[in-house]
PDB file of C-alpha atoms in Angstrom:
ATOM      1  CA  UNK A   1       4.966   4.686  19.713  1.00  0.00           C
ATOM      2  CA  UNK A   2       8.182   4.075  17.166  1.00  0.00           C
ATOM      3  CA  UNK A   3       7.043   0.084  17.564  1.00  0.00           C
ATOM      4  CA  UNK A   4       3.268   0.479  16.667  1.00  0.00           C
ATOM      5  CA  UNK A   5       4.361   2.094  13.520  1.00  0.00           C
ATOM      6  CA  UNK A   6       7.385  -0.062  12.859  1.00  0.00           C
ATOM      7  CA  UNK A   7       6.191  -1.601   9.789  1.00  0.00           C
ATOM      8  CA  UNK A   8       7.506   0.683   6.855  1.00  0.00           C
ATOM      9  CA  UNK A   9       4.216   0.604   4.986  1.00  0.00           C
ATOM     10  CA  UNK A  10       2.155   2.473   6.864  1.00  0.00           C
ATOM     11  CA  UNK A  11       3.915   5.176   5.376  1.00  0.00           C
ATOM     12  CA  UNK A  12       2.146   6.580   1.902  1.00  0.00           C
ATOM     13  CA  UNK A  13       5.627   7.463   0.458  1.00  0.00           C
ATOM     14  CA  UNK A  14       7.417   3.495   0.973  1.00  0.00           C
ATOM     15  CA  UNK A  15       4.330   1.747  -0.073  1.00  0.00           C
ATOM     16  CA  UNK A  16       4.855   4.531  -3.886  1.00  0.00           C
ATOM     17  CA  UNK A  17       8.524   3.290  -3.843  1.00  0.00           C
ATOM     18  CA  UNK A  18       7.675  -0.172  -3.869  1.00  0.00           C
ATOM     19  CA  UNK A  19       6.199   0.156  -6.968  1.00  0.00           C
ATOM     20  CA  UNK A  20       9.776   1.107  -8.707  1.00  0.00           C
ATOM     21  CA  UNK A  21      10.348  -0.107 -12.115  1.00  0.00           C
ATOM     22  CA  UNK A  22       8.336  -3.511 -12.537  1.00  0.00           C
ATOM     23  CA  UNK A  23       4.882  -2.393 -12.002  1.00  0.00           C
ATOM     24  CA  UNK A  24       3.164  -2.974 -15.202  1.00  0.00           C
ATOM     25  CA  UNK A  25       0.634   0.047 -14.757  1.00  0.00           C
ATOM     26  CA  UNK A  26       3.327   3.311 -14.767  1.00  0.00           C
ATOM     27  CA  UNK A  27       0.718   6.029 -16.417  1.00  0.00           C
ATOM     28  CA  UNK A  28      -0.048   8.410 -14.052  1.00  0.00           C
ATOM     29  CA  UNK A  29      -3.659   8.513 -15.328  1.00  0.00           C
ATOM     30  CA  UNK A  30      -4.095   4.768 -14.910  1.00  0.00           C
ATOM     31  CA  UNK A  31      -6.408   3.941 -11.991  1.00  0.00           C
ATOM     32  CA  UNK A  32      -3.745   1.519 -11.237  1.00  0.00           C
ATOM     33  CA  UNK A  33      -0.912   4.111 -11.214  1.00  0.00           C
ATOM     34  CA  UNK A  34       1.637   3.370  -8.560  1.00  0.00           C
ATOM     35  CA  UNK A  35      -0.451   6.278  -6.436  1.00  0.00           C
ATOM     36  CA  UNK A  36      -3.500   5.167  -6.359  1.00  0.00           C
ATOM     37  CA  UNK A  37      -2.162   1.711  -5.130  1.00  0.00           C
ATOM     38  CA  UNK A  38      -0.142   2.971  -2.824  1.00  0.00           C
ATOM     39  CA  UNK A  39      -3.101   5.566  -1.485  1.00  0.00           C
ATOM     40  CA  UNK A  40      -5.504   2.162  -1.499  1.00  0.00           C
ATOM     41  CA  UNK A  41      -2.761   0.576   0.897  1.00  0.00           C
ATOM     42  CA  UNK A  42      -1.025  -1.248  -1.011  1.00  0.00           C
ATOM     43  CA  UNK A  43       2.634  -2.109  -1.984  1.00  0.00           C
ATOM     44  CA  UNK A  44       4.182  -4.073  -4.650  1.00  0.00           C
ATOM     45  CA  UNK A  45       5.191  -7.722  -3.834  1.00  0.00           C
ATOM     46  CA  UNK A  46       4.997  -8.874  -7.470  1.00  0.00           C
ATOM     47  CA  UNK A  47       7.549 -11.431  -8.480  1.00  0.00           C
ATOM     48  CA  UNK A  48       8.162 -13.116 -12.322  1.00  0.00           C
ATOM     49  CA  UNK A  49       5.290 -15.693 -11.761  1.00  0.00           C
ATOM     50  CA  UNK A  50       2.966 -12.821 -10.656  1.00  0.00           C
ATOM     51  CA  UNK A  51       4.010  -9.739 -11.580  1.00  0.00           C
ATOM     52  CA  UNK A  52       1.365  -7.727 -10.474  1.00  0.00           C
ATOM     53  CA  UNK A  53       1.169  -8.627  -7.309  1.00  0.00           C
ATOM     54  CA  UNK A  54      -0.040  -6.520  -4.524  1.00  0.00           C
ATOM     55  CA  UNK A  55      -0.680  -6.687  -0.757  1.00  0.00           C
ATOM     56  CA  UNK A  56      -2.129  -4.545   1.767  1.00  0.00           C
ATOM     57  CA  UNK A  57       0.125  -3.203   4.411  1.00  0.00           C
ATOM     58  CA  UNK A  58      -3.035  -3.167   7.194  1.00  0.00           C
ATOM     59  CA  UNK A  59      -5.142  -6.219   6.037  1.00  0.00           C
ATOM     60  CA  UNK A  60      -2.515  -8.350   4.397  1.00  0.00           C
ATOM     61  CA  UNK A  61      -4.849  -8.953   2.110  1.00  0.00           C
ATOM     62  CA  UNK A  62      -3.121  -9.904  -1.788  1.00  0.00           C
ATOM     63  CA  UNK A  63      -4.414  -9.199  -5.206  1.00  0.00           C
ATOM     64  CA  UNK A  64      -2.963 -10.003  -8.543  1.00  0.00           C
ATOM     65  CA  UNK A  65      -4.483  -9.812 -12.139  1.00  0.00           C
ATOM     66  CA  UNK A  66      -4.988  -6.312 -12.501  1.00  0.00           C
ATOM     67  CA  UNK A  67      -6.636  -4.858 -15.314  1.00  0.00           C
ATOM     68  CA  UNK A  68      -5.767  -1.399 -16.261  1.00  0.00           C
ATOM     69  CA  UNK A  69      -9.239  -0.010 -15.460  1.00  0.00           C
ATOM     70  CA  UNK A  70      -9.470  -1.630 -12.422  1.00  0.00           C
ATOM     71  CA  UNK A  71     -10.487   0.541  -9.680  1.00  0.00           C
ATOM     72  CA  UNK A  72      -7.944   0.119  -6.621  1.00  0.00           C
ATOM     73  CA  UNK A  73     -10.103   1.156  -4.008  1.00  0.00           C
ATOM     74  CA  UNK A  74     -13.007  -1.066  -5.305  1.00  0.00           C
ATOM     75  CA  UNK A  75     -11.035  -4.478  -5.349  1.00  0.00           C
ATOM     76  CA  UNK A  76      -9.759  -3.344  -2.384  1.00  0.00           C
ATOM     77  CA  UNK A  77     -13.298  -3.094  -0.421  1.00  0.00           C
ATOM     78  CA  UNK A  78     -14.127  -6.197  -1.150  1.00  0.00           C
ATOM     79  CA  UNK A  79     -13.244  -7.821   1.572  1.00  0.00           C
ATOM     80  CA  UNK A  80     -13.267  -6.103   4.923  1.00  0.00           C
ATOM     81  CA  UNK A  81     -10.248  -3.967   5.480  1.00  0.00           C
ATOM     82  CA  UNK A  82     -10.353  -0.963   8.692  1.00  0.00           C
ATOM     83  CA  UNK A  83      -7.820   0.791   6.575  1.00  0.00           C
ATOM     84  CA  UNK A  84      -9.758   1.129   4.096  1.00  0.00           C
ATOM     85  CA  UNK A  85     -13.462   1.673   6.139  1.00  0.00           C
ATOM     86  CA  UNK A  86     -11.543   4.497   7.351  1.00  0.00           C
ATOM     87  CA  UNK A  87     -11.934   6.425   4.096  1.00  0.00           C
ATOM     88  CA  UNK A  88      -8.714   9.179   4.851  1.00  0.00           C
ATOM     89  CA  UNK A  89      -6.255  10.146   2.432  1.00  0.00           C
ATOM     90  CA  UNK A  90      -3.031   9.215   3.624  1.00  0.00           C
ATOM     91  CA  UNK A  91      -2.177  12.643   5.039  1.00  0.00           C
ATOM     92  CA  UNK A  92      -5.159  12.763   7.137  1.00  0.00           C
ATOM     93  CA  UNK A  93      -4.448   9.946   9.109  1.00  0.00           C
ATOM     94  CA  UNK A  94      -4.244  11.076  12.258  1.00  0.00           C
ATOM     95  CA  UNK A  95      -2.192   9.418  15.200  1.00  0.00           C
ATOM     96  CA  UNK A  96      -4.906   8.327  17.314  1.00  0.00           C
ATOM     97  CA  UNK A  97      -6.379   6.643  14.037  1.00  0.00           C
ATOM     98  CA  UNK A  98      -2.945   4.876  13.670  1.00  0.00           C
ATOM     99  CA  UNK A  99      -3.771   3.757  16.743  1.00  0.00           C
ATOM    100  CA  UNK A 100      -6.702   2.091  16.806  1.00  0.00           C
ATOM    101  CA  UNK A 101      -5.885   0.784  12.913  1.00  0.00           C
ATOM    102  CA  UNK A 102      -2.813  -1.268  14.786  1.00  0.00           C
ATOM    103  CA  UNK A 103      -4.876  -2.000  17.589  1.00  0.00           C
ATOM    104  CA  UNK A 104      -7.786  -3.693  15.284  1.00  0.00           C
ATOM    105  CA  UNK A 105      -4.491  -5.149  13.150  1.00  0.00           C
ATOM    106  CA  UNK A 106      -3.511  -6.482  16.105  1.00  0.00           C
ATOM    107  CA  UNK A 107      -6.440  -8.607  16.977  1.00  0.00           C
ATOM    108  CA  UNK A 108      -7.150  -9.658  13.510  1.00  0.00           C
ATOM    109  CA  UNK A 109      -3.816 -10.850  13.428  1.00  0.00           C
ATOM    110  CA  UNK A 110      -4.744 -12.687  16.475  1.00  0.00           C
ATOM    111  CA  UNK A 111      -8.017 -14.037  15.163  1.00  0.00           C
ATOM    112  CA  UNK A 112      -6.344 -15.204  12.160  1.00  0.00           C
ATOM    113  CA  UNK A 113      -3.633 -16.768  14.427  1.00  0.00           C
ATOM    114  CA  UNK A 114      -5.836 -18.870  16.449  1.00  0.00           C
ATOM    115  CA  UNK A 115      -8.182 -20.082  13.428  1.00  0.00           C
ATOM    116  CA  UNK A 116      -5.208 -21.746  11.860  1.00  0.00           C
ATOM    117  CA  UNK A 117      -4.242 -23.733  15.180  1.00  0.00           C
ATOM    118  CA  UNK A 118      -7.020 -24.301  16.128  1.00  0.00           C
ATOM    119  CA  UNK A 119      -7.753 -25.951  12.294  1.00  0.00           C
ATOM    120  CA  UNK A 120      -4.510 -27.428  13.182  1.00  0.00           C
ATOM    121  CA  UNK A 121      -5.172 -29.030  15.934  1.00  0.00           C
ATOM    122  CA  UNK A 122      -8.595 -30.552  15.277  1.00  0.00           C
ATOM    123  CA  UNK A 123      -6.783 -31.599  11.968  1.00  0.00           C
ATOM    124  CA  UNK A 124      -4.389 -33.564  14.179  1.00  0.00           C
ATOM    125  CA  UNK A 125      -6.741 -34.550  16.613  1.00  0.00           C
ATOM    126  CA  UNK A 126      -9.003 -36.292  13.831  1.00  0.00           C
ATOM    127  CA  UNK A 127      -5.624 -38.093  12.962  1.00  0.00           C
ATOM    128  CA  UNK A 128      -4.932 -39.018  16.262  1.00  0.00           C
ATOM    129  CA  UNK A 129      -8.393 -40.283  16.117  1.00  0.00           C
ATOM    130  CA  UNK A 130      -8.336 -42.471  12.997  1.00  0.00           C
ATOM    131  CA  UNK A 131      -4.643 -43.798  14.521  1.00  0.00           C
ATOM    132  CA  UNK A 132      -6.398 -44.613  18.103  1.00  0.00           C
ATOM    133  CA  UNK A 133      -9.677 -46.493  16.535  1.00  0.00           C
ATOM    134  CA  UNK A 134      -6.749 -48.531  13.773  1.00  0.00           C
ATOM    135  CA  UNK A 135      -5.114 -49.503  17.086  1.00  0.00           C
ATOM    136  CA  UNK A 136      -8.409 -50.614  18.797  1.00  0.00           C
ATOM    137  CA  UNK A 137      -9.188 -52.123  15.847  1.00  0.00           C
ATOM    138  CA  UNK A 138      -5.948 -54.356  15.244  1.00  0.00           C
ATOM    139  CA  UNK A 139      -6.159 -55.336  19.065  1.00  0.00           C
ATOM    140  CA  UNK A 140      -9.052 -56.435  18.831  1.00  0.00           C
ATOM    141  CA  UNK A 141      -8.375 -58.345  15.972  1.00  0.00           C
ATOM    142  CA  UNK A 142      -5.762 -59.728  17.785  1.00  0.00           C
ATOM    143  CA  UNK A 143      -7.842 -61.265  20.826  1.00  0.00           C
ATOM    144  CA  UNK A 144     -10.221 -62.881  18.567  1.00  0.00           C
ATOM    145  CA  UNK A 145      -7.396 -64.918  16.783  1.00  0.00           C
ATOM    146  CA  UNK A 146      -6.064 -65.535  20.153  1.00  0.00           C
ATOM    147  CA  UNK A 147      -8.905 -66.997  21.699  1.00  0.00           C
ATOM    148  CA  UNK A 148      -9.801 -68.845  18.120  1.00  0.00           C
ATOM    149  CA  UNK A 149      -6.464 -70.782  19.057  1.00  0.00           C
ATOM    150  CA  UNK A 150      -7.236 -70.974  22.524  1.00  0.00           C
ATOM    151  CA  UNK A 151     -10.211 -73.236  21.943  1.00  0.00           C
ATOM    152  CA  UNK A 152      -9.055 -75.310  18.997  1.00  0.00           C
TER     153      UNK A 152
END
């Protein structure tokens, strides 16, 4: 059980302590406030170039560009996102839901995996492709100079 839940941020309180002292949106009334990110799932990954930079501890999903009435939850739901779907406060997440949230993470993890080898690979397949027909090509250039000579 300690490794399906081995990734710090499933927990409510380490996602609110990423926030810490750079996160541009500190006013606890602020639909931004470090607490409603942190209940949306989120924690802070926000560096100089993008300071308010956000990802999803379930999805992976990352936003940036916040606007101070921006509606976590909203942005959030955008895109599809189980944690989310599940619509629980963070203390009513129950175990078995912890679960099957890391079991669907899992897979989409998975999913995602294979999408970008299999891109990958047809990528250097094609290239393997346009390499094979160059050599064809050149070879065949090759015999038709030779036999040119051949009959002069």
């Amino acid at each position: 059980m300690d490794s399906v839940f081995k990734n710090a941020y499933w927990s409510y309180e380490e996602r609110l302590k990423s926030f810490g002292k750079t996160w541009p949106f500190k006013e606890e009334s602020s639909p931004c406030s470090p607490a409603e990110m942190a209940a949306s799932g989120f924690y802070f990954v926000g560096n100089r170039k993008e300071p308010d930079l956000v990802r999803c501890f379930y999805c992976l999903r990352e936003l940036d560009g916040w606007e101070p009435s921006d509606i976590p939850q909203e942005e959030h739901a955008r895109k599809k996102c189980s944690f989310m779907e599940l619509s629980k406060g963070h203390a009513e997440v129950t175990v078995l839901d912890g679960l099957q949230l890391e079991a669907e993470r899992r897979i989409a993890i998975l999913e995602s995996e294979y999408q970008m080898q299999k891109e990958a690979f047809l990528q250097l397949a094609e290239e393997a492709r346009t390499e094979m027909m160059g050599l064809i090509e050149k070879t065949a250039q090759k015999r038709k100079s030779r036999s040119r000579k051949k009959r002069t």
